Tab-separated table of C-alpha atoms in Angstrom:
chain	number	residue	atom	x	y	z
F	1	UNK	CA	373.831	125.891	-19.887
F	2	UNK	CA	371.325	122.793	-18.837
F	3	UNK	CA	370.871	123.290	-14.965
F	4	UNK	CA	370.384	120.283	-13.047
F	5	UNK	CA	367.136	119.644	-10.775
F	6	UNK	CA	367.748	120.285	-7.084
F	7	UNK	CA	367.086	116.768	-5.566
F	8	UNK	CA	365.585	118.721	-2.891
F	9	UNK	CA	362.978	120.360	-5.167
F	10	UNK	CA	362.353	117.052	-6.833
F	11	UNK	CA	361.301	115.289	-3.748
F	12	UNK	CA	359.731	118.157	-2.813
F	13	UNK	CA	357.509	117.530	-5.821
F	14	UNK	CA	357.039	114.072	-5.353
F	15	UNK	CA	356.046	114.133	-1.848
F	16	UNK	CA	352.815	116.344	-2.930
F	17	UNK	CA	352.107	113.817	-5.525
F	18	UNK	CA	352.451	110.873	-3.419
F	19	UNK	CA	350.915	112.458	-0.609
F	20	UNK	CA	347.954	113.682	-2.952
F	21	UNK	CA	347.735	109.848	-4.407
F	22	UNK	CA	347.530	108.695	-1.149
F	23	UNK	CA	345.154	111.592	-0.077
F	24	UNK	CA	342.267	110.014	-2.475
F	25	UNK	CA	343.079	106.605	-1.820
F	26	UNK	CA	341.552	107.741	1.425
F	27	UNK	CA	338.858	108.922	0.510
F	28	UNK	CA	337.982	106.376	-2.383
F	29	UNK	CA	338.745	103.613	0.610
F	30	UNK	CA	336.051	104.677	2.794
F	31	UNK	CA	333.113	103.627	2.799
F	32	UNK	CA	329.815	105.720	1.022
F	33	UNK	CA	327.339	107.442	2.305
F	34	UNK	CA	324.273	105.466	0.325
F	35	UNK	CA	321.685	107.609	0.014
F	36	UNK	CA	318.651	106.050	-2.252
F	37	UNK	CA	315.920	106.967	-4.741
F	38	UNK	CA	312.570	104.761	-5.140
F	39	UNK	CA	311.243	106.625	-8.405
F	40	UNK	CA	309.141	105.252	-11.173
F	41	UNK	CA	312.301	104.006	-13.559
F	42	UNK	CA	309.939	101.991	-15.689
F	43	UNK	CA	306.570	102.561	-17.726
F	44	UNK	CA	305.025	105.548	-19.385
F	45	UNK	CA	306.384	107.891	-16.508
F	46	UNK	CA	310.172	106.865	-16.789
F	47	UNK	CA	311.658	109.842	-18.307
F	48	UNK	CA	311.045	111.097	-15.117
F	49	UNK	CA	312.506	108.607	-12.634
F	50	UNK	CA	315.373	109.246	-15.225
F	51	UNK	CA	315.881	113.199	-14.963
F	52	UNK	CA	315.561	112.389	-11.004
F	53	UNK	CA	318.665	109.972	-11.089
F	54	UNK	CA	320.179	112.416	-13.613
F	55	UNK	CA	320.307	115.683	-11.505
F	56	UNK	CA	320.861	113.485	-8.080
F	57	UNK	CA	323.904	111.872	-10.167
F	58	UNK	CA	325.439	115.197	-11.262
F	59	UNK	CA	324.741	116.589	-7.410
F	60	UNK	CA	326.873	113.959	-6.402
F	61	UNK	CA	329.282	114.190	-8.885
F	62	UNK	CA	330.296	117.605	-7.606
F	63	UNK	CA	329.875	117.068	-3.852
F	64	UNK	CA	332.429	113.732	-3.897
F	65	UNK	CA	335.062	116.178	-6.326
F	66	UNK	CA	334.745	118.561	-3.533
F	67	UNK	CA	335.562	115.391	-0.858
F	68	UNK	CA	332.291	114.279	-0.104
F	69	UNK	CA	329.953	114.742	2.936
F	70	UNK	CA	332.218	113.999	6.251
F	71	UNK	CA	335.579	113.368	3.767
F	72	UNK	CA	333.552	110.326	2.695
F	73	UNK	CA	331.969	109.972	-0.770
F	74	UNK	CA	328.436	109.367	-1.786
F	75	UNK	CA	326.507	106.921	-3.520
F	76	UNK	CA	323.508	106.467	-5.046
F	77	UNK	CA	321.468	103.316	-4.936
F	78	UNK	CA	318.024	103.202	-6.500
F	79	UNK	CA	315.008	101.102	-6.498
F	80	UNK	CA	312.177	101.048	-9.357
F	81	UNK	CA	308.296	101.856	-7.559
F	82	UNK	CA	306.614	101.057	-10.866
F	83	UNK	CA	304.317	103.714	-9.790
F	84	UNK	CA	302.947	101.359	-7.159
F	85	UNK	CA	302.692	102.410	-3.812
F	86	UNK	CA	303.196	98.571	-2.122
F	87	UNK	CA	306.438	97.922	-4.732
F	88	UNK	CA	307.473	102.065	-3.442
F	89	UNK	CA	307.026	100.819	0.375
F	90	UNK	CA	308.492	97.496	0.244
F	91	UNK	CA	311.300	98.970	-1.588
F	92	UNK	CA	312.118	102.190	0.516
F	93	UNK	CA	311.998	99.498	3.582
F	94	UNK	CA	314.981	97.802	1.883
F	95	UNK	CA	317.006	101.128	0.874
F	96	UNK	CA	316.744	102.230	4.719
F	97	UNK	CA	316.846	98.405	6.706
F	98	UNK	CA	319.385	96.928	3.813
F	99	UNK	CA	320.845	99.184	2.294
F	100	UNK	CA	321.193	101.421	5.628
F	101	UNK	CA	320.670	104.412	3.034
F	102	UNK	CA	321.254	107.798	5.793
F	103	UNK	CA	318.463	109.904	2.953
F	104	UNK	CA	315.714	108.579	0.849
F	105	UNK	CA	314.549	110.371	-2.144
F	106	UNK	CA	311.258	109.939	-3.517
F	107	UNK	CA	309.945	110.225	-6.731
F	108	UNK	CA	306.740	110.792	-9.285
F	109	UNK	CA	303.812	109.883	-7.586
F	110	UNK	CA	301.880	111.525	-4.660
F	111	UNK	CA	300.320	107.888	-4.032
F	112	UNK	CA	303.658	105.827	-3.632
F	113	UNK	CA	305.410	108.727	-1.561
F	114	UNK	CA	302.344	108.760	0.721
F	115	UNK	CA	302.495	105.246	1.398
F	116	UNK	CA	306.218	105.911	2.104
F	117	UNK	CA	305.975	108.897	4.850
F	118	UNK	CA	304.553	107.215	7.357
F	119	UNK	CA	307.883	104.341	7.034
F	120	UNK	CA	310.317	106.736	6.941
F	121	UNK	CA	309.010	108.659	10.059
F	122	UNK	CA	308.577	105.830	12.019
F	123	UNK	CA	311.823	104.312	11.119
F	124	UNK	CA	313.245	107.707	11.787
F	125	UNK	CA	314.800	108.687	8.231
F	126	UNK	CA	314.887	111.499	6.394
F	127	UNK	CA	312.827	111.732	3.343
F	128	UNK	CA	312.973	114.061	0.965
F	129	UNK	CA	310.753	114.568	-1.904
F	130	UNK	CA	311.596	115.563	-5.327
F	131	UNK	CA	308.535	115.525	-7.520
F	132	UNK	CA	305.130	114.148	-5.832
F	133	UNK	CA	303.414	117.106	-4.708
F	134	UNK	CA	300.678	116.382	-2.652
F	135	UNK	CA	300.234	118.107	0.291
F	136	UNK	CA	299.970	115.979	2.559
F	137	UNK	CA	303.269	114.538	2.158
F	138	UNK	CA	304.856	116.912	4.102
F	139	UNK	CA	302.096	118.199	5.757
F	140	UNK	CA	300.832	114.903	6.864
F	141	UNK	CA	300.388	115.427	10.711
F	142	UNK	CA	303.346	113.152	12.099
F	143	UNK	CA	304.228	114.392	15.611
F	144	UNK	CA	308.133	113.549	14.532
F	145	UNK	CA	308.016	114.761	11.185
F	146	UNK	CA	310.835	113.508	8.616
F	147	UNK	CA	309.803	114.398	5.695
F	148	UNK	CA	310.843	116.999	3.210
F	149	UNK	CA	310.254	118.325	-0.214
F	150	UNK	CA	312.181	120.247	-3.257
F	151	UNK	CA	309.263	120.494	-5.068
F	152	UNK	CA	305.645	121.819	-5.837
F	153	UNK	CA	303.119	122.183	-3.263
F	154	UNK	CA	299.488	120.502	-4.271
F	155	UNK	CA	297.660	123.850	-2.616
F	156	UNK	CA	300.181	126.449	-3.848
F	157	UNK	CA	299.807	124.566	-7.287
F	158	UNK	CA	296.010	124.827	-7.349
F	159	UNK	CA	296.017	128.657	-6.237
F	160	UNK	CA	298.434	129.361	-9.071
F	161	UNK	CA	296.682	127.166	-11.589
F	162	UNK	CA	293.038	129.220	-11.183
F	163	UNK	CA	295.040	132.364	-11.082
F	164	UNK	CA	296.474	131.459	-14.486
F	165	UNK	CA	293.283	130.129	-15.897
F	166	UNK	CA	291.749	133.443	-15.267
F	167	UNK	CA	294.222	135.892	-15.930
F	168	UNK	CA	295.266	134.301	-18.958
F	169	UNK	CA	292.729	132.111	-20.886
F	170	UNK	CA	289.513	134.067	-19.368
F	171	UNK	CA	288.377	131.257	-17.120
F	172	UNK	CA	284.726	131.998	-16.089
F	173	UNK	CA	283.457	128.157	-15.317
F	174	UNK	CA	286.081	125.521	-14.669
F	175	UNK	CA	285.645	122.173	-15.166
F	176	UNK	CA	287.951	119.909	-13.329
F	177	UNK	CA	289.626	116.728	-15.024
F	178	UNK	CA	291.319	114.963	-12.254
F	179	UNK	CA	293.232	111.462	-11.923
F	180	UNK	CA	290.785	109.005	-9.679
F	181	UNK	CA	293.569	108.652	-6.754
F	182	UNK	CA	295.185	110.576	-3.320
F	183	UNK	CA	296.486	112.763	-5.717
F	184	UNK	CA	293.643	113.959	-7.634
F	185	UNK	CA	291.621	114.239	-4.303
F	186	UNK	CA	294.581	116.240	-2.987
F	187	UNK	CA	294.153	118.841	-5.958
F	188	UNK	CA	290.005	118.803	-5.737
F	189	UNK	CA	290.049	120.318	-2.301
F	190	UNK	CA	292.959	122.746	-3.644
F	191	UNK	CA	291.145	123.830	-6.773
F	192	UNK	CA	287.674	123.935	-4.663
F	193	UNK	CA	289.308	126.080	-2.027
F	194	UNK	CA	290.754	128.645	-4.507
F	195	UNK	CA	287.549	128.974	-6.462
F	196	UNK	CA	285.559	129.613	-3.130
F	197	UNK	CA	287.924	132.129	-2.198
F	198	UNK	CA	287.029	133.747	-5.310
F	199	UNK	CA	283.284	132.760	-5.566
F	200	UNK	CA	284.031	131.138	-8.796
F	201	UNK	CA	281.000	128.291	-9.681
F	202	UNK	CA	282.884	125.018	-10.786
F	203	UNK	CA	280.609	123.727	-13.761
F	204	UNK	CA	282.203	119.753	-12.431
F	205	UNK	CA	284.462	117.587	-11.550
F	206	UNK	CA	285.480	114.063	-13.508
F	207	UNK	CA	287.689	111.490	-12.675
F	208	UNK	CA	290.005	109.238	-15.169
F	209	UNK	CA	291.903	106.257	-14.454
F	210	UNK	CA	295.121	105.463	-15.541
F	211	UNK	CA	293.825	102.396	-17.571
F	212	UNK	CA	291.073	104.579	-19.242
F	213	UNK	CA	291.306	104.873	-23.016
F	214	UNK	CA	288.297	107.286	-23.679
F	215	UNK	CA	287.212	110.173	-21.881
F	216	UNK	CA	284.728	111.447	-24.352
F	217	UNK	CA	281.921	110.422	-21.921
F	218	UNK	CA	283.455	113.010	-18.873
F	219	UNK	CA	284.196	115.465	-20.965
F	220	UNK	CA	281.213	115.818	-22.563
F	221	UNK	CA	279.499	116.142	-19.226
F	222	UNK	CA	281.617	118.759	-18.462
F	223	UNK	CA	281.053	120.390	-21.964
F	224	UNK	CA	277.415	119.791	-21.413
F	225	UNK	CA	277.625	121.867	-17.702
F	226	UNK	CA	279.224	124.716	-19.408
F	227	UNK	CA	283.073	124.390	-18.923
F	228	UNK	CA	284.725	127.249	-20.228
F	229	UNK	CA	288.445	125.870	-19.637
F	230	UNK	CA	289.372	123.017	-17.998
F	231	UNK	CA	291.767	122.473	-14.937
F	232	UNK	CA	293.501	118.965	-16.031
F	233	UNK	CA	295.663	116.874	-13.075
F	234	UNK	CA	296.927	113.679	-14.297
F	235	UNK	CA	299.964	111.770	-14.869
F	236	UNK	CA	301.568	111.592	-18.678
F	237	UNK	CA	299.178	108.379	-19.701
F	238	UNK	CA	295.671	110.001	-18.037
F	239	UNK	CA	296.349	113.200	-19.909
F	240	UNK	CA	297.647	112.271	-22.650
F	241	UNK	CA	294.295	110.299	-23.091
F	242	UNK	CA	292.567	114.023	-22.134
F	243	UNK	CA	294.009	115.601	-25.086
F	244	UNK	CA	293.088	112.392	-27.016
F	245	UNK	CA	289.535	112.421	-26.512
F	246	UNK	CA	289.478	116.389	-26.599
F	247	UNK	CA	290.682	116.386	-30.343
F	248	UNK	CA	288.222	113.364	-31.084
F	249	UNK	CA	285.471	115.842	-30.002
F	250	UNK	CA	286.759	118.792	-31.805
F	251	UNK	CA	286.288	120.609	-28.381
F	252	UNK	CA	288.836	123.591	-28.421
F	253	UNK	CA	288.957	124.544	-24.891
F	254	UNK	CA	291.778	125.764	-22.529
F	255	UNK	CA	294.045	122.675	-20.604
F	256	UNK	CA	295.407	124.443	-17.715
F	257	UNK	CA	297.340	121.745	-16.288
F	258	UNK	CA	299.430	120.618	-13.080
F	259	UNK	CA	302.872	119.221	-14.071
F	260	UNK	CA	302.001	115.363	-14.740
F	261	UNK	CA	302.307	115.941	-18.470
F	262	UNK	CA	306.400	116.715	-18.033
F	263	UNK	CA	306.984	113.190	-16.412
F	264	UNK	CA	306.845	111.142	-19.839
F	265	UNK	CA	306.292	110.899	-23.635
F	266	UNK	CA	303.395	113.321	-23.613
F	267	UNK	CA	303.931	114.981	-26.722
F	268	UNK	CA	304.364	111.872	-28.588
F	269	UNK	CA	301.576	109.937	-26.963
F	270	UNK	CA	298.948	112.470	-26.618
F	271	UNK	CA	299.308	113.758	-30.804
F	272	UNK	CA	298.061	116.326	-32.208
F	273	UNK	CA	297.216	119.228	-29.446
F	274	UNK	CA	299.646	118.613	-27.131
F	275	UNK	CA	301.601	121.741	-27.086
F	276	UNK	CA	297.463	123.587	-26.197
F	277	UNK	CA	297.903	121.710	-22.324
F	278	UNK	CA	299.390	124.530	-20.381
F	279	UNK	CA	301.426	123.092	-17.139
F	280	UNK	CA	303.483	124.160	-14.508
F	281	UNK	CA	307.024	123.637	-12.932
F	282	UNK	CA	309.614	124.581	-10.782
F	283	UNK	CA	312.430	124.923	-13.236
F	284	UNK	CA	313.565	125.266	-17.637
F	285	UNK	CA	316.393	125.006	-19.240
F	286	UNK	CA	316.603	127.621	-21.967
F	287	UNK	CA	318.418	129.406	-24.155
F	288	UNK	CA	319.367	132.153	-21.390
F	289	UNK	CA	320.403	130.291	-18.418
F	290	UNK	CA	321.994	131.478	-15.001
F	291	UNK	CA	325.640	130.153	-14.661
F	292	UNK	CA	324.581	127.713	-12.433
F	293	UNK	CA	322.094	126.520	-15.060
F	294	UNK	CA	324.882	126.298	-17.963
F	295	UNK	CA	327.231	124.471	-15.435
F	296	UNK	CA	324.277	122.366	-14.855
F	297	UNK	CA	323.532	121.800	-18.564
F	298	UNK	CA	327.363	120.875	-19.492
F	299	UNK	CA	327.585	118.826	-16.616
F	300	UNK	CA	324.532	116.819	-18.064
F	301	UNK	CA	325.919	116.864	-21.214
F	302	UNK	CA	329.536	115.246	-20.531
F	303	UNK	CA	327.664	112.622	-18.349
F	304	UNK	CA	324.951	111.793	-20.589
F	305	UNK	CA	326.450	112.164	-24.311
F	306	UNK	CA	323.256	111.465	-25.755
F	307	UNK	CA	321.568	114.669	-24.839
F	308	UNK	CA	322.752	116.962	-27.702
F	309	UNK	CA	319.686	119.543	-27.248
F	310	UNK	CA	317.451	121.037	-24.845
F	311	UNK	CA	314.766	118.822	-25.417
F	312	UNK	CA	316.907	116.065	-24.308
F	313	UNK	CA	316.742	117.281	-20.575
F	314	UNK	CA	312.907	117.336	-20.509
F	315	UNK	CA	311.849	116.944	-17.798
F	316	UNK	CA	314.057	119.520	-16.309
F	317	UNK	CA	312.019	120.207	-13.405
F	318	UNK	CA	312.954	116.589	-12.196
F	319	UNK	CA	316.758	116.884	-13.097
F	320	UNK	CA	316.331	120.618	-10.979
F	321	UNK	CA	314.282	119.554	-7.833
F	322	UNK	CA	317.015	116.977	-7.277
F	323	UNK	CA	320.043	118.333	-8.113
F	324	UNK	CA	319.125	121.155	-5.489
F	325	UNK	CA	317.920	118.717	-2.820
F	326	UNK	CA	320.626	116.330	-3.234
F	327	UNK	CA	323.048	119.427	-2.166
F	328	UNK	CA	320.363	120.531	0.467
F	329	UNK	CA	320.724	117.089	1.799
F	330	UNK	CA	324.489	116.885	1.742
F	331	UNK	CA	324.743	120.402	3.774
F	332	UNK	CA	322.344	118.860	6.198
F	333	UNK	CA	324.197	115.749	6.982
F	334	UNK	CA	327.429	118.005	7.276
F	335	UNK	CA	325.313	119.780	9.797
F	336	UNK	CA	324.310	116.762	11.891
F	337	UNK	CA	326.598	115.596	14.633
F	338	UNK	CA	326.207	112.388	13.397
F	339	UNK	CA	324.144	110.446	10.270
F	340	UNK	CA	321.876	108.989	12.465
F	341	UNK	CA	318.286	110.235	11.489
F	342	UNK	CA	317.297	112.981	14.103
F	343	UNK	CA	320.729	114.226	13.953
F	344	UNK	CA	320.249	115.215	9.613
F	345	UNK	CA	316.722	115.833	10.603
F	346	UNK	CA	318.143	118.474	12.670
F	347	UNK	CA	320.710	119.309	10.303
F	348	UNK	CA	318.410	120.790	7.398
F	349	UNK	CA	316.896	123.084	10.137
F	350	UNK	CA	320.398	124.698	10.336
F	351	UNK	CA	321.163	125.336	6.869
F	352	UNK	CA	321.641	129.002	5.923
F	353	UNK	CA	322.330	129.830	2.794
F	354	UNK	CA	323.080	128.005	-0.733
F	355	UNK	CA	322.915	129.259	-4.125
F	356	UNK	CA	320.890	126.283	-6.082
F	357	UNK	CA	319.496	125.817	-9.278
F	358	UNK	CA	316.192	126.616	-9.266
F	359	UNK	CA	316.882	130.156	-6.617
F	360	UNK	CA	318.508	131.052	-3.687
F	361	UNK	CA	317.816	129.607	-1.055
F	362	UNK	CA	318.087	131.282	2.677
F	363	UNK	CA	316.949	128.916	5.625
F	364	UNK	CA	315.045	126.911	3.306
F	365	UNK	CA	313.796	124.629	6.474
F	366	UNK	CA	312.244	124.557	9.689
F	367	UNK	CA	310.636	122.736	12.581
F	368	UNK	CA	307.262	124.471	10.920
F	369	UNK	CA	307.938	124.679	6.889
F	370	UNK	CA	309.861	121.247	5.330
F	371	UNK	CA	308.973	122.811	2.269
F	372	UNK	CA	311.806	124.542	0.342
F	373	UNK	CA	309.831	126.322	-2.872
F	374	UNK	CA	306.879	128.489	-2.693
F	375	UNK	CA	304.510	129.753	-4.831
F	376	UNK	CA	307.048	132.247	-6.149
F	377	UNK	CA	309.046	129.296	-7.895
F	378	UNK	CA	306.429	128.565	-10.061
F	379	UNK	CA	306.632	129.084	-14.406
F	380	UNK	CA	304.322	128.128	-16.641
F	381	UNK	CA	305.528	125.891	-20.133
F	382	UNK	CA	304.018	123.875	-22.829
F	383	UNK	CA	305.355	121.459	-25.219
F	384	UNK	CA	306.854	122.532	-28.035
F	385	UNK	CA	307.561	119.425	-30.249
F	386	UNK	CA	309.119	117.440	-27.512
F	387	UNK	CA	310.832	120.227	-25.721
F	388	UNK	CA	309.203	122.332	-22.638
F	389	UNK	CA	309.178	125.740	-23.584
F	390	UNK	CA	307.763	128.927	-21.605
F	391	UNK	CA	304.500	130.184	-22.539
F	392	UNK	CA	304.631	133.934	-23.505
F	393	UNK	CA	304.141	136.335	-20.594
């Protein structure tokens, strides 16, 4: 016998649709939350301006499905730095005075986000740094400090770099290869520190520029001096020019590297020895990833169709560091009585507990530490082809 639909349960029904419908008509009609990016999104170094806006996209993705930050949704709006610190300033001015952006990310380069810092705090908005890792972004002295960092620490960085170069290549006599700007300079004093601390001799120190195409004259000084491995910090074009000039000479030694050879076309632009530069990060995609990290990886995956493999999502570390501080961000300004600047400045000192990407984190923030990772959130890769792979243990 057919049974005929109670009316009653039939409105029923279409009262939770239409009240659903009307529900995210809500939310899509009120206005974002801009939050911005000034990242290098252009040049030799845009792969990694890309995995930023990749893992802040996905972050997104998942906090608006869940109703946004306040019931309102966010958006991103980004703004290319070049690598230039006056294009990153003049453009962060414009995300925060235009675009009245309530977060600004920041991207590759220590130099741009240092010439950013001092804007942001005296204009009173949060910053929040996803791959520069000089120290002195965070730590830079501000009385009313507003910026923060998902990322690697320059002095951490250094102490784990020497204690890899000697634990695992036999490093005796170090010779330092470092990038001629705030950066570099920012790393010296790092490596210098951890070798004194360990009474290590340094057998030199050479700079490169980025618009160097030869090195063989620095590092055959540092041959010359003794150099028995060599402790590399440099963008993808400086060391990609390293390696380069290293195979020209024949010279064999150990690259321990910081991270500047994930932000680009490394592998294809520094040839043959690539995968020898040993480098650091925060985060990989393998393999054998937690659930988060396969959620993460799918997620990438349906947004971006063309990465098919895991050496599509190189760099990972970028895509990581901002996925998790996009979501750091997000709880912050939850947090905050209000999206004016002290009030998420405030906020990230009250977050507890969230279960990111890269680990864990418990009270990532304070008034004294606006750094979330530590040297504990530190692996070591290489290139593999053109995907980052851990080294063996």
């Amino acid at each position: 016998m057919n049974r005929v639909k109670s009316p009653g349960k039939w409105f029923s029904a279409a009262a939770v649709t239409f009240c659903a419908a009307l529900s995210f008509n809500a939310f899509a009609a009120e206005d974002p939350i801009k939050v911005g990016l000034v990242a290098a999104l252009s040049g030799q170094s845009a792969k990694s301006g890309e995995a930023l806006t990749r893992g802040l996209t996905i972050a997104i993705n998942e906090i608006n499905a869940a109703g946004g930050v306040k019931g309102r949704p966010l958006q991103l709006v980004r703004r290319d730095d070049e690598s230039n610190p006056g294009k990153g300033m003049l453009a962060a001015r414009e995300l925060i005075q235009r675009e009245k952006v309530a977060v600004l990310f920041g991207g590759l380069d220590t130099p741009v986000s240092l010439a950013i810092v001092p804007l942001t705090n005296q204009l009173k908005t949060p910053f929040m740094g996803i791959w520069a890792a000089g120290t002195g972004i965070t730590h830079n002295g501000a009385k009313e400090n507003y910026a923060f960092r998902v990322s690697a620490v320059d002095e951490l960085v250094d102490e784990a770099l020497v204690n890899y170069g000697i634990s695992k290549v036999g490093m005796k006599k170090p010779g330092m290869i470092l990038v001629n700007n705030p950066w570099g300079e920012s790393n010296e004093k790092g490596f210098r520190a951890a070798l004194e601390k360990r009474q290590m001799a340094v057998a030199g120190s050479e700079r490169i520029e980025d618009s160097d195409v030869d090195l063989v004259p620095q590092l055959t000084r540092l041959k010359n001096a003794g150099t028995d491995a060599l402790l590399m910090v440099g963008n993808v074009g400086p060391s990609a020019q390293v390696v380069k000039s290293l195979h020209k000479m024949g010279w064999q030694v150990p690259v321990v590297s910081h991270w500047g050879p994930a932000g680009g076309r490394f592998s294809e632009l520094a040839g043959p020895g690539a995968d020898r530069v040993t480098f650091i990060q925060t985060f990989l995609f393998t393999d054998h990833n937690s659930a988060k990290g396969d959620a993460v990886l799918t997620a990438l995956k349906k947004q971006y169709p063309q990465i098919k493999t895991l050496a599509d999502v190189t760099p990972a570390v970028g895509i990581a560091n901002a996925y998790d501080a996009m979501h750091l961000a997000a709880l912050a300004m939850e947090k905050a009585g209000s999206l004016d600047g002290n009030a998420i400045r405030d906020g990230f000192y009250q977050i507890g507990s969230y279960n990111g990407l890269i680990k864990h984190y418990q009270h990532p923030f304070t008034p004294q530490q606006h750094d979330a990772l530590g040297p504990d959130d530190y692996v070591f890769a290489h290139f593999v082809g053109e995907q980052i792979v851990p080294v063996n243990p």
